[in-house]
mmCIF file of C-alpha atoms in Angstrom:
data_model
loop_
_atom_site.group_PDB
_atom_site.id
_atom_site.type_symbol
_atom_site.label_atom_id
_atom_site.label_comp_id
_atom_site.label_asym_id
_atom_site.label_seq_id
_atom_site.Cartn_x
_atom_site.Cartn_y
_atom_site.Cartn_z
ATOM 1 C CA UNK A 1378 68.806 -86.556 36.124
ATOM 2 C CA UNK A 1379 71.225 -89.073 34.669
ATOM 3 C CA UNK A 1380 73.104 -90.000 31.521
ATOM 4 C CA UNK A 1381 73.304 -87.624 28.565
ATOM 5 C CA UNK A 1382 70.801 -85.230 30.110
ATOM 6 C CA UNK A 1383 73.100 -84.748 33.119
ATOM 7 C CA UNK A 1384 76.192 -84.257 30.941
ATOM 8 C CA UNK A 1385 74.357 -81.737 28.779
ATOM 9 C CA UNK A 1386 73.080 -79.604 31.647
ATOM 10 C CA UNK A 1387 76.158 -79.881 33.860
ATOM 11 C CA UNK A 1388 79.016 -79.625 31.359
ATOM 12 C CA UNK A 1389 78.255 -79.589 27.633
ATOM 13 C CA UNK A 1390 75.853 -76.659 27.942
ATOM 14 C CA UNK A 1391 78.739 -74.326 28.708
ATOM 15 C CA UNK A 1392 80.389 -74.992 25.342
ATOM 16 C CA UNK A 1393 77.673 -73.170 23.406
ATOM 17 C CA UNK A 1394 76.252 -70.927 26.122
ATOM 18 C CA UNK A 1395 75.682 -67.344 24.964
ATOM 19 C CA UNK A 1396 75.123 -64.683 27.621
ATOM 20 C CA UNK A 1397 74.613 -61.185 26.173
ATOM 21 C CA UNK A 1398 73.667 -59.610 29.503
ATOM 22 C CA UNK A 1399 76.291 -57.349 31.005
ATOM 23 C CA UNK A 1400 78.713 -59.096 33.330
ATOM 24 C CA UNK A 1401 82.366 -58.735 34.290
ATOM 25 C CA UNK A 1402 83.590 -60.762 31.300
ATOM 26 C CA UNK A 1403 85.048 -59.012 28.258
ATOM 27 C CA UNK A 1404 82.995 -61.360 26.064
ATOM 28 C CA UNK A 1405 79.558 -60.094 27.032
ATOM 29 C CA UNK A 1406 79.480 -57.164 24.571
ATOM 30 C CA UNK A 1407 80.842 -59.088 21.556
ATOM 31 C CA UNK A 1408 78.250 -61.784 22.346
ATOM 32 C CA UNK A 1409 75.473 -59.177 22.403
ATOM 33 C CA UNK A 1410 76.633 -57.751 19.076
ATOM 34 C CA UNK A 1411 76.745 -61.256 17.632
ATOM 35 C CA UNK A 1412 73.114 -61.863 18.562
ATOM 36 C CA UNK A 1413 71.899 -58.381 17.636
ATOM 37 C CA UNK A 1414 73.732 -57.527 14.406
ATOM 38 C CA UNK A 1415 75.355 -60.788 13.408
ATOM 39 C CA UNK A 1416 79.001 -60.016 14.168
ATOM 40 C CA UNK A 1417 81.342 -63.009 14.598
ATOM 41 C CA UNK A 1418 80.920 -64.890 17.850
ATOM 42 C CA UNK A 1419 84.239 -64.306 19.586
ATOM 43 C CA UNK A 1420 83.102 -66.091 22.739
ATOM 44 C CA UNK A 1421 83.259 -69.440 20.969
ATOM 45 C CA UNK A 1422 87.054 -69.178 21.073
ATOM 46 C CA UNK A 1423 87.240 -68.223 24.763
ATOM 47 C CA UNK A 1424 88.348 -71.704 25.782
ATOM 48 C CA UNK A 1425 91.549 -71.532 23.725
ATOM 49 C CA UNK A 1426 93.411 -68.761 25.622
ATOM 50 C CA UNK A 1427 91.863 -69.922 28.876
ATOM 51 C CA UNK A 1428 93.089 -73.515 28.534
ATOM 52 C CA UNK A 1429 96.494 -72.450 27.206
ATOM 53 C CA UNK A 1430 97.077 -70.031 30.075
ATOM 54 C CA UNK A 1431 96.000 -72.525 32.736
ATOM 55 C CA UNK A 1432 98.173 -75.284 31.251
ATOM 56 C CA UNK A 1433 101.222 -73.008 31.033
ATOM 57 C CA UNK A 1434 100.842 -71.795 34.619
ATOM 58 C CA UNK A 1435 100.437 -75.347 35.865
ATOM 59 C CA UNK A 1436 103.662 -76.445 34.182
ATOM 60 C CA UNK A 1437 105.690 -73.326 34.942
ATOM 61 C CA UNK A 1438 104.668 -72.801 38.560
ATOM 62 C CA UNK A 1439 104.233 -76.340 39.875
ATOM 63 C CA UNK A 1440 107.584 -76.260 41.707
ATOM 64 C CA UNK A 1441 106.744 -73.035 43.578
ATOM 65 C CA UNK A 1442 104.620 -74.822 46.165
ATOM 66 C CA UNK A 1443 101.404 -76.823 46.364
ATOM 67 C CA UNK A 1444 99.267 -73.741 46.920
ATOM 68 C CA UNK A 1445 100.728 -71.482 44.235
ATOM 69 C CA UNK A 1446 99.944 -73.108 40.882
ATOM 70 C CA UNK A 1447 96.254 -73.830 41.689
ATOM 71 C CA UNK A 1448 95.798 -70.210 42.779
ATOM 72 C CA UNK A 1449 97.386 -68.828 39.609
ATOM 73 C CA UNK A 1450 95.381 -71.182 37.418
ATOM 74 C CA UNK A 1451 92.152 -70.169 39.136
ATOM 75 C CA UNK A 1452 92.880 -66.447 38.687
ATOM 76 C CA UNK A 1453 93.612 -67.046 34.999
ATOM 77 C CA UNK A 1454 90.498 -69.193 34.541
ATOM 78 C CA UNK A 1455 88.222 -66.610 36.168
ATOM 79 C CA UNK A 1456 89.758 -63.652 34.342
ATOM 80 C CA UNK A 1457 89.373 -65.202 30.879
ATOM 81 C CA UNK A 1458 86.025 -66.947 31.338
ATOM 82 C CA UNK A 1459 83.323 -66.007 28.833
ATOM 83 C CA UNK A 1460 80.822 -65.434 31.655
ATOM 84 C CA UNK A 1461 81.990 -63.767 34.846
ATOM 85 C CA UNK A 1462 79.881 -62.771 37.825
ATOM 86 C CA UNK A 1463 80.769 -61.744 41.363
ATOM 87 C CA UNK A 1464 80.718 -65.223 42.898
ATOM 88 C CA UNK A 1465 83.541 -66.277 40.589
ATOM 89 C CA UNK A 1466 85.883 -64.008 42.510
ATOM 90 C CA UNK A 1467 85.363 -66.113 45.636
ATOM 91 C CA UNK A 1468 87.077 -69.015 43.862
ATOM 92 C CA UNK A 1469 90.514 -67.431 43.886
ATOM 93 C CA UNK A 1470 90.037 -65.274 46.983
ATOM 94 C CA UNK A 1471 89.362 -68.466 48.957
ATOM 95 C CA UNK A 1472 92.593 -70.020 47.648
ATOM 96 C CA UNK A 1473 94.784 -67.018 48.435
ATOM 97 C CA UNK A 1474 95.366 -67.894 52.145
ATOM 98 C CA UNK A 1475 96.512 -71.384 51.143
ATOM 99 C CA UNK A 1476 99.289 -69.895 48.998
ATOM 100 C CA UNK A 1477 100.520 -67.344 51.548
ATOM 101 C CA UNK A 1478 103.265 -69.608 53.017
ATOM 102 C CA UNK A 1479 104.940 -69.674 49.585
ATOM 103 C CA UNK A 1480 104.638 -65.931 48.893
ATOM 104 C CA UNK A 1481 107.373 -63.536 49.944
ATOM 105 C CA UNK A 1482 106.172 -61.390 52.871
ATOM 106 C CA UNK A 1483 108.479 -58.567 51.738
ATOM 107 C CA UNK A 1484 106.665 -58.338 48.409
ATOM 108 C CA UNK A 1485 102.937 -58.890 48.983
ATOM 109 C CA UNK A 1486 100.556 -58.273 46.055
ATOM 110 C CA UNK A 1487 98.769 -55.561 48.022
ATOM 111 C CA UNK A 1488 98.951 -52.869 45.342
ATOM 112 C CA UNK A 1489 97.713 -55.217 42.640
ATOM 113 C CA UNK A 1490 94.800 -56.317 44.818
ATOM 114 C CA UNK A 1491 93.849 -52.706 45.537
ATOM 115 C CA UNK A 1492 93.941 -51.894 41.821
ATOM 116 C CA UNK A 1493 91.751 -54.919 41.194
ATOM 117 C CA UNK A 1494 89.241 -53.714 43.792
ATOM 118 C CA UNK A 1495 89.212 -50.249 42.231
ATOM 119 C CA UNK A 1496 88.606 -51.754 38.785
ATOM 120 C CA UNK A 1497 85.672 -53.753 40.149
ATOM 121 C CA UNK A 1498 84.111 -50.689 41.788
ATOM 122 C CA UNK A 1499 84.613 -48.791 38.520
ATOM 123 C CA UNK A 1500 82.746 -51.535 36.647
ATOM 124 C CA UNK A 1501 79.909 -51.505 39.210
ATOM 125 C CA UNK A 1502 79.457 -47.769 38.734
ATOM 126 C CA UNK A 1503 78.869 -48.127 34.988
ATOM 127 C CA UNK A 1504 76.693 -51.200 35.506
ATOM 128 C CA UNK A 1505 74.536 -49.234 37.950
ATOM 129 C CA UNK A 1506 74.057 -46.456 35.409
ATOM 130 C CA UNK A 1507 73.086 -49.016 32.768
ATOM 131 C CA UNK A 1508 70.809 -51.282 34.781
ATOM 132 C CA UNK A 1509 69.211 -48.982 37.361
ATOM 133 C CA UNK A 1510 69.334 -45.595 35.652
ATOM 134 C CA UNK A 1511 68.766 -46.804 32.110
ATOM 135 C CA UNK A 1512 71.602 -44.796 30.581
ATOM 136 C CA UNK A 1513 72.982 -46.027 27.221
ATOM 137 C CA UNK A 1514 76.424 -46.823 28.585
ATOM 138 C CA UNK A 1515 76.855 -50.449 27.519
ATOM 139 C CA UNK A 1516 80.131 -49.703 25.653
ATOM 140 C CA UNK A 1517 81.459 -48.064 28.826
ATOM 141 C CA UNK A 1518 80.543 -51.177 30.820
ATOM 142 C CA UNK A 1519 82.490 -53.238 28.306
ATOM 143 C CA UNK A 1520 85.439 -50.859 28.637
ATOM 144 C CA UNK A 1521 85.290 -51.341 32.411
ATOM 145 C CA UNK A 1522 85.324 -55.112 31.824
ATOM 146 C CA UNK A 1523 88.524 -54.700 29.799
ATOM 147 C CA UNK A 1524 90.081 -52.741 32.662
ATOM 148 C CA UNK A 1525 89.045 -55.464 35.092
ATOM 149 C CA UNK A 1526 90.708 -58.072 32.871
ATOM 150 C CA UNK A 1527 93.891 -55.998 32.945
ATOM 151 C CA UNK A 1528 93.609 -55.787 36.746
ATOM 152 C CA UNK A 1529 93.255 -59.566 36.953
ATOM 153 C CA UNK A 1530 96.383 -60.013 34.855
ATOM 154 C CA UNK A 1531 98.204 -57.539 37.114
ATOM 155 C CA UNK A 1532 97.217 -59.637 40.144
ATOM 156 C CA UNK A 1533 98.460 -62.714 38.314
ATOM 157 C CA UNK A 1534 101.837 -61.104 37.614
ATOM 158 C CA UNK A 1535 102.168 -59.850 41.201
ATOM 159 C CA UNK A 1536 101.397 -63.295 42.629
ATOM 160 C CA UNK A 1537 103.968 -64.923 40.338
ATOM 161 C CA UNK A 1538 106.610 -62.390 41.382
ATOM 162 C CA UNK A 1539 105.843 -62.931 45.079
ATOM 163 C CA UNK A 1540 106.038 -66.701 44.610
ATOM 164 C CA UNK A 1541 109.407 -66.494 42.833
ATOM 165 C CA UNK A 1542 110.838 -64.237 45.527
ATOM 166 C CA UNK A 1543 109.352 -66.426 48.257
ATOM 167 C CA UNK A 1544 110.985 -69.523 46.763
ATOM 168 C CA UNK A 1545 114.367 -67.803 46.571
ATOM 169 C CA UNK A 1546 114.068 -66.677 50.192
ATOM 170 C CA UNK A 1547 113.273 -70.214 51.365
ATOM 171 C CA UNK A 1548 116.293 -71.586 49.469
ATOM 172 C CA UNK A 1549 118.594 -69.027 51.055
ATOM 173 C CA UNK A 1550 117.280 -69.884 54.523
ATOM 174 C CA UNK A 1551 117.775 -73.589 53.857
ATOM 175 C CA UNK A 1552 121.370 -73.089 52.751
ATOM 176 C CA UNK A 1553 122.079 -70.857 55.741
ATOM 177 C CA UNK A 1554 120.664 -73.466 58.099
ATOM 178 C CA UNK A 1555 122.867 -76.152 56.590
ATOM 179 C CA UNK A 1556 125.948 -73.968 56.872
ATOM 180 C CA UNK A 1557 125.246 -73.354 60.559
ATOM 181 C CA UNK A 1558 124.948 -77.032 61.554
ATOM 182 C CA UNK A 1559 128.568 -77.646 62.519
ATOM 183 C CA UNK A 1560 129.950 -77.761 59.002
ATOM 184 C CA UNK A 1561 127.480 -80.351 57.749
ATOM 185 C CA UNK A 1562 127.038 -78.509 54.469
ATOM 186 C CA UNK A 1563 130.815 -78.526 53.826
ATOM 187 C CA UNK A 1564 131.264 -82.185 54.710
ATOM 188 C CA UNK A 1565 133.259 -81.487 57.895
ATOM 189 C CA UNK A 1566 131.478 -83.902 60.200
ATOM 190 C CA UNK A 1567 132.376 -84.385 63.914
ATOM 191 C CA UNK A 1568 133.802 -87.826 64.765
ATOM 192 C CA UNK A 1569 133.602 -89.769 68.003
ATOM 193 C CA UNK A 1570 136.762 -91.206 69.518
ATOM 194 C CA UNK A 1571 138.027 -92.735 72.749
ATOM 195 C CA UNK A 1572 140.852 -91.565 74.924
ATOM 196 C CA UNK A 1573 142.422 -94.305 77.006
ATOM 197 C CA UNK A 1574 143.874 -93.678 80.461
ATOM 198 C CA UNK A 1575 145.221 -96.877 81.800
ATOM 199 C CA UNK A 1576 142.467 -99.447 82.035
ATOM 200 C CA UNK A 1577 139.631 -96.914 81.637
ATOM 201 C CA UNK A 1578 138.320 -95.371 78.472
ATOM 202 C CA UNK A 1579 137.114 -91.761 78.322
ATOM 203 C CA UNK A 1580 134.754 -91.029 75.472
ATOM 204 C CA UNK A 1581 134.743 -87.609 73.904
ATOM 205 C CA UNK A 1582 133.969 -85.638 70.784
ATOM 206 C CA UNK A 1583 136.649 -84.318 68.515
ATOM 207 C CA UNK A 1584 135.625 -82.425 65.432
ATOM 208 C CA UNK A 1585 137.790 -82.538 62.354
ATOM 209 C CA UNK A 1586 140.241 -85.230 63.549
#
């Protein structure tokens, strides 16, 4: 498969893809209502907040460390995508270990991650009742998708806070290390001199002379 056919199936297809089946995305129910009763297609605008959020995080968090900005952008991309299934979560979970060196160990995003897991289990409960039990709970599934979006944004905020605190901690350690290296940070450098005793020279260190 080459040329325009490849571009269409690999990339361009996703511009106009409509998926009304229940999934983790908040856009699935509006898409279903668009196809069923003709309501406006909100999913067609999904790229706008998604691209804006990813661009802002890339610019604002680039200095935090090479593993931080890509992680935040991936969380934002997944959370706001118009189609969201379970394998999408692997994208940012796989990137989390790469960002750990730049996250403050005293403020890990543990609580946010646990809330995210609870929101996912909550969604799966309603999806089970809809798909396997046949209960008319599609609005409840959509409500659970909204809660999962909020949980994603909470993870995003917690990761940003941990990255900011981690950067401040690294700067403090760097300054402390400089201050401890014999006055290097204050410009008081040790100088080498010779002491002469008759015809012989004795070399020695004398700081501050």
